[in-house]
């Protein structure tokens, strides 16, 4: 959904900052945390003596169904892709750290190599994207849903859909972060964390300021990506919380919203869809107000989360997802 009004000059720098410094890094952080959450879930399931494969497959099936519904109703599609790439993660989780790193490297270069060997049909792609954008900007809700269904069918039936991308790379790295104790033994792993932070910063710099001048082959190497700046952000937060514990209470609101991450993602997707699309308010805001508007929406999610979690242990979507995963949900109340 496009809510931003075209701009120039100083105002245009706001959009530049959001895209270069925030947007794709937020996607990368979310995927990295998905991999870390996967590793923690595996530990808990195995510790309880439960069967890992059927439980996790049910979990991914439930996420895929939720993802399809979210895509049809709001236009946001990342959940289905997470469910799709979460399945292979299940079957490679016990491989050695070295083998997983090799797989991550191969996955990072797979899509760029495929694009060079067999370039996508840009004309067909543009036609599908145009039809989707026009439906979301001008059509009724029913017409937008049909356009999203048509687009989704084309998107996920392409052979290219089966080529690994950055999602599986970040899932693996999140899994390895838990395995190697990045979050539990911070001081012991400080050099590793600092190295990942530096790699992220260098990758971001090369992607934006060096590779574009060297030609397309260097620009899309895959191993070097501006998304990896997320490692710099993640490492900075981990070190901050370890060496300055006072920030744990100052940043508590992120944890509150994070406990209802799936619910809040759906809330945000729904709100943005209603605000931006033709069947809603068709709202466009100036780049100057994008950051304040984002903070306001996140703040509202924090308030909703705090109110809900003051009574219930799980968010509403988290409860449904847990029931689909385990077949039962503890109905106990939280003590927050």
mmCIF file with all atom_site columns, N, CA and C in Angstrom, residues 150-177:
data_model
loop_
_atom_site.group_PDB
_atom_site.id
_atom_site.type_symbol
_atom_site.label_atom_id
_atom_site.label_alt_id
_atom_site.label_comp_id
_atom_site.label_asym_id
_atom_site.label_entity_id
_atom_site.label_seq_id
_atom_site.pdbx_PDB_ins_code
_atom_site.Cartn_x
_atom_site.Cartn_y
_atom_site.Cartn_z
_atom_site.occupancy
_atom_site.B_iso_or_equiv
_atom_site.pdbx_formal_charge
_atom_site.auth_seq_id
_atom_site.auth_comp_id
_atom_site.auth_asym_id
_atom_site.auth_atom_id
_atom_site.pdbx_PDB_model_num
ATOM 1  N N  . UNK A 1 150 ? -5.506 -13.483 -7.322  1.00 0.00 ? 150 UNK A N  1
ATOM 2  C CA . UNK A 1 150 ? -4.895 -13.711 -8.628  1.00 0.00 ? 150 UNK A CA 1
ATOM 3  C C  . UNK A 1 150 ? -3.393 -13.481 -8.577  1.00 0.00 ? 150 UNK A C  1
ATOM 4  N N  . UNK A 1 151 ? -3.000 -12.400 -7.921  1.00 0.00 ? 151 UNK A N  1
ATOM 5  C CA . UNK A 1 151 ? -1.578 -12.103 -7.799  1.00 0.00 ? 151 UNK A CA 1
ATOM 6  C C  . UNK A 1 151 ? -0.879 -13.180 -6.992  1.00 0.00 ? 151 UNK A C  1
ATOM 7  N N  . UNK A 1 152 ? -1.472 -13.604 -5.885  1.00 0.00 ? 152 UNK A N  1
ATOM 8  C CA . UNK A 1 152 ? -0.865 -14.627 -5.046  1.00 0.00 ? 152 UNK A CA 1
ATOM 9  C C  . UNK A 1 152 ? -0.691 -15.941 -5.774  1.00 0.00 ? 152 UNK A C  1
ATOM 10 N N  . UNK A 1 153 ? -1.691 -16.318 -6.580  1.00 0.00 ? 153 UNK A N  1
ATOM 11 C CA . UNK A 1 153 ? -1.578 -17.552 -7.345  1.00 0.00 ? 153 UNK A CA 1
ATOM 12 C C  . UNK A 1 153 ? -0.398 -17.476 -8.321  1.00 0.00 ? 153 UNK A C  1
ATOM 13 N N  . UNK A 1 154 ? -0.277 -16.331 -9.009  1.00 0.00 ? 154 UNK A N  1
ATOM 14 C CA . UNK A 1 154 ? 0.852  -16.169 -9.920  1.00 0.00 ? 154 UNK A CA 1
ATOM 15 C C  . UNK A 1 154 ? 2.175  -16.168 -9.152  1.00 0.00 ? 154 UNK A C  1
ATOM 16 N N  . UNK A 1 155 ? 2.238  -15.471 -8.050  1.00 0.00 ? 155 UNK A N  1
ATOM 17 C CA . UNK A 1 155 ? 3.480  -15.304 -7.299  1.00 0.00 ? 155 UNK A CA 1
ATOM 18 C C  . UNK A 1 155 ? 4.006  -16.634 -6.761  1.00 0.00 ? 155 UNK A C  1
ATOM 19 N N  . UNK A 1 156 ? 3.108  -17.436 -6.210  1.00 0.00 ? 156 UNK A N  1
ATOM 20 C CA . UNK A 1 156 ? 3.556  -18.658 -5.532  1.00 0.00 ? 156 UNK A CA 1
ATOM 21 C C  . UNK A 1 156 ? 3.609  -19.875 -6.440  1.00 0.00 ? 156 UNK A C  1
ATOM 22 N N  . UNK A 1 157 ? 3.153  -19.775 -7.664  1.00 0.00 ? 157 UNK A N  1
ATOM 23 C CA . UNK A 1 157 ? 3.259  -20.899 -8.601  1.00 0.00 ? 157 UNK A CA 1
ATOM 24 C C  . UNK A 1 157 ? 4.424  -20.709 -9.563  1.00 0.00 ? 157 UNK A C  1
ATOM 25 N N  . UNK A 1 158 ? 5.150  -19.641 -9.435  1.00 0.00 ? 158 UNK A N  1
ATOM 26 C CA . UNK A 1 158 ? 6.341  -19.450 -10.258 1.00 0.00 ? 158 UNK A CA 1
ATOM 27 C C  . UNK A 1 158 ? 7.438  -20.410 -9.806  1.00 0.00 ? 158 UNK A C  1
ATOM 28 N N  . UNK A 1 159 ? 8.202  -20.976 -10.726 1.00 0.00 ? 159 UNK A N  1
ATOM 29 C CA . UNK A 1 159 ? 9.342  -21.810 -10.325 1.00 0.00 ? 159 UNK A CA 1
ATOM 30 C C  . UNK A 1 159 ? 10.315 -21.063 -9.413  1.00 0.00 ? 159 UNK A C  1
ATOM 31 N N  . UNK A 1 160 ? 10.409 -19.752 -9.606  1.00 0.00 ? 160 UNK A N  1
ATOM 32 C CA . UNK A 1 160 ? 11.332 -18.940 -8.811  1.00 0.00 ? 160 UNK A CA 1
ATOM 33 C C  . UNK A 1 160 ? 10.971 -18.950 -7.327  1.00 0.00 ? 160 UNK A C  1
ATOM 34 N N  . UNK A 1 161 ? 9.727  -19.253 -7.009  1.00 0.00 ? 161 UNK A N  1
ATOM 35 C CA . UNK A 1 161 ? 9.291  -19.278 -5.618  1.00 0.00 ? 161 UNK A CA 1
ATOM 36 C C  . UNK A 1 161 ? 10.040 -20.328 -4.814  1.00 0.00 ? 161 UNK A C  1
ATOM 37 N N  . UNK A 1 162 ? 10.499 -21.382 -5.457  1.00 0.00 ? 162 UNK A N  1
ATOM 38 C CA . UNK A 1 162 ? 11.185 -22.478 -4.766  1.00 0.00 ? 162 UNK A CA 1
ATOM 39 C C  . UNK A 1 162 ? 12.677 -22.222 -4.583  1.00 0.00 ? 162 UNK A C  1
ATOM 40 N N  . UNK A 1 163 ? 13.154 -21.098 -5.080  1.00 0.00 ? 163 UNK A N  1
ATOM 41 C CA . UNK A 1 163 ? 14.573 -20.757 -4.905  1.00 0.00 ? 163 UNK A CA 1
ATOM 42 C C  . UNK A 1 163 ? 14.755 -20.085 -3.542  1.00 0.00 ? 163 UNK A C  1
ATOM 43 N N  . UNK A 1 164 ? 15.696 -20.555 -2.736  1.00 0.00 ? 164 UNK A N  1
ATOM 44 C CA . UNK A 1 164 ? 15.910 -19.940 -1.409  1.00 0.00 ? 164 UNK A CA 1
ATOM 45 C C  . UNK A 1 164 ? 16.219 -18.457 -1.530  1.00 0.00 ? 164 UNK A C  1
ATOM 46 N N  . UNK A 1 165 ? 15.816 -17.708 -0.515  1.00 0.00 ? 165 UNK A N  1
ATOM 47 C CA . UNK A 1 165 ? 16.087 -16.273 -0.508  1.00 0.00 ? 165 UNK A CA 1
ATOM 48 C C  . UNK A 1 165 ? 16.590 -15.858 0.868   1.00 0.00 ? 165 UNK A C  1
ATOM 49 N N  . UNK A 1 166 ? 16.558 -14.570 1.135   1.00 0.00 ? 166 UNK A N  1
ATOM 50 C CA . UNK A 1 166 ? 17.129 -14.068 2.388   1.00 0.00 ? 166 UNK A CA 1
ATOM 51 C C  . UNK A 1 166 ? 16.368 -14.552 3.615   1.00 0.00 ? 166 UNK A C  1
ATOM 52 N N  . UNK A 1 167 ? 15.099 -14.945 3.461   1.00 0.00 ? 167 UNK A N  1
ATOM 53 C CA . UNK A 1 167 ? 14.349 -15.411 4.620   1.00 0.00 ? 167 UNK A CA 1
ATOM 54 C C  . UNK A 1 167 ? 15.005 -16.630 5.259   1.00 0.00 ? 167 UNK A C  1
ATOM 55 N N  . UNK A 1 168 ? 15.314 -17.658 4.451   1.00 0.00 ? 168 UNK A N  1
ATOM 56 C CA . UNK A 1 168 ? 15.909 -18.863 5.004   1.00 0.00 ? 168 UNK A CA 1
ATOM 57 C C  . UNK A 1 168 ? 17.302 -18.574 5.550   1.00 0.00 ? 168 UNK A C  1
ATOM 58 N N  . UNK A 1 169 ? 18.021 -17.631 4.923   1.00 0.00 ? 169 UNK A N  1
ATOM 59 C CA . UNK A 1 169 ? 19.336 -17.231 5.433   1.00 0.00 ? 169 UNK A CA 1
ATOM 60 C C  . UNK A 1 169 ? 19.193 -16.677 6.845   1.00 0.00 ? 169 UNK A C  1
ATOM 61 N N  . UNK A 1 170 ? 18.251 -15.781 7.031   1.00 0.00 ? 170 UNK A N  1
ATOM 62 C CA . UNK A 1 170 ? 18.054 -15.144 8.336   1.00 0.00 ? 170 UNK A CA 1
ATOM 63 C C  . UNK A 1 170 ? 17.480 -16.127 9.357   1.00 0.00 ? 170 UNK A C  1
ATOM 64 N N  . UNK A 1 171 ? 16.625 -17.043 8.912   1.00 0.00 ? 171 UNK A N  1
ATOM 65 C CA . UNK A 1 171 ? 16.130 -18.086 9.819   1.00 0.00 ? 171 UNK A CA 1
ATOM 66 C C  . UNK A 1 171 ? 17.304 -18.886 10.382  1.00 0.00 ? 171 UNK A C  1
ATOM 67 N N  . UNK A 1 172 ? 18.218 -19.301 9.500   1.00 0.00 ? 172 UNK A N  1
ATOM 68 C CA . UNK A 1 172 ? 19.367 -20.102 9.922   1.00 0.00 ? 172 UNK A CA 1
ATOM 69 C C  . UNK A 1 172 ? 20.246 -19.317 10.890  1.00 0.00 ? 172 UNK A C  1
ATOM 70 N N  . UNK A 1 173 ? 20.501 -18.055 10.582  1.00 0.00 ? 173 UNK A N  1
ATOM 71 C CA . UNK A 1 173 ? 21.357 -17.248 11.453  1.00 0.00 ? 173 UNK A CA 1
ATOM 72 C C  . UNK A 1 173 ? 20.701 -17.001 12.806  1.00 0.00 ? 173 UNK A C  1
ATOM 73 N N  . UNK A 1 174 ? 19.377 -16.844 12.834  1.00 0.00 ? 174 UNK A N  1
ATOM 74 C CA . UNK A 1 174 ? 18.682 -16.707 14.107  1.00 0.00 ? 174 UNK A CA 1
ATOM 75 C C  . UNK A 1 174 ? 18.781 -17.978 14.929  1.00 0.00 ? 174 UNK A C  1
ATOM 76 N N  . UNK A 1 175 ? 18.632 -19.119 14.272  1.00 0.00 ? 175 UNK A N  1
ATOM 77 C CA . UNK A 1 175 ? 18.774 -20.419 14.933  1.00 0.00 ? 175 UNK A CA 1
ATOM 78 C C  . UNK A 1 175 ? 20.179 -20.556 15.520  1.00 0.00 ? 175 UNK A C  1
ATOM 79 N N  . UNK A 1 176 ? 21.195 -20.199 14.721  1.00 0.00 ? 176 UNK A N  1
ATOM 80 C CA . UNK A 1 176 ? 22.573 -20.318 15.185  1.00 0.00 ? 176 UNK A CA 1
ATOM 81 C C  . UNK A 1 176 ? 22.877 -19.349 16.325  1.00 0.00 ? 176 UNK A C  1
ATOM 82 N N  . UNK A 1 177 ? 22.233 -18.196 16.324  1.00 0.00 ? 177 UNK A N  1
ATOM 83 C CA . UNK A 1 177 ? 22.447 -17.237 17.408  1.00 0.00 ? 177 UNK A CA 1
ATOM 84 C C  . UNK A 1 177 ? 22.041 -17.843 18.746  1.00 0.00 ? 177 UNK A C  1
#
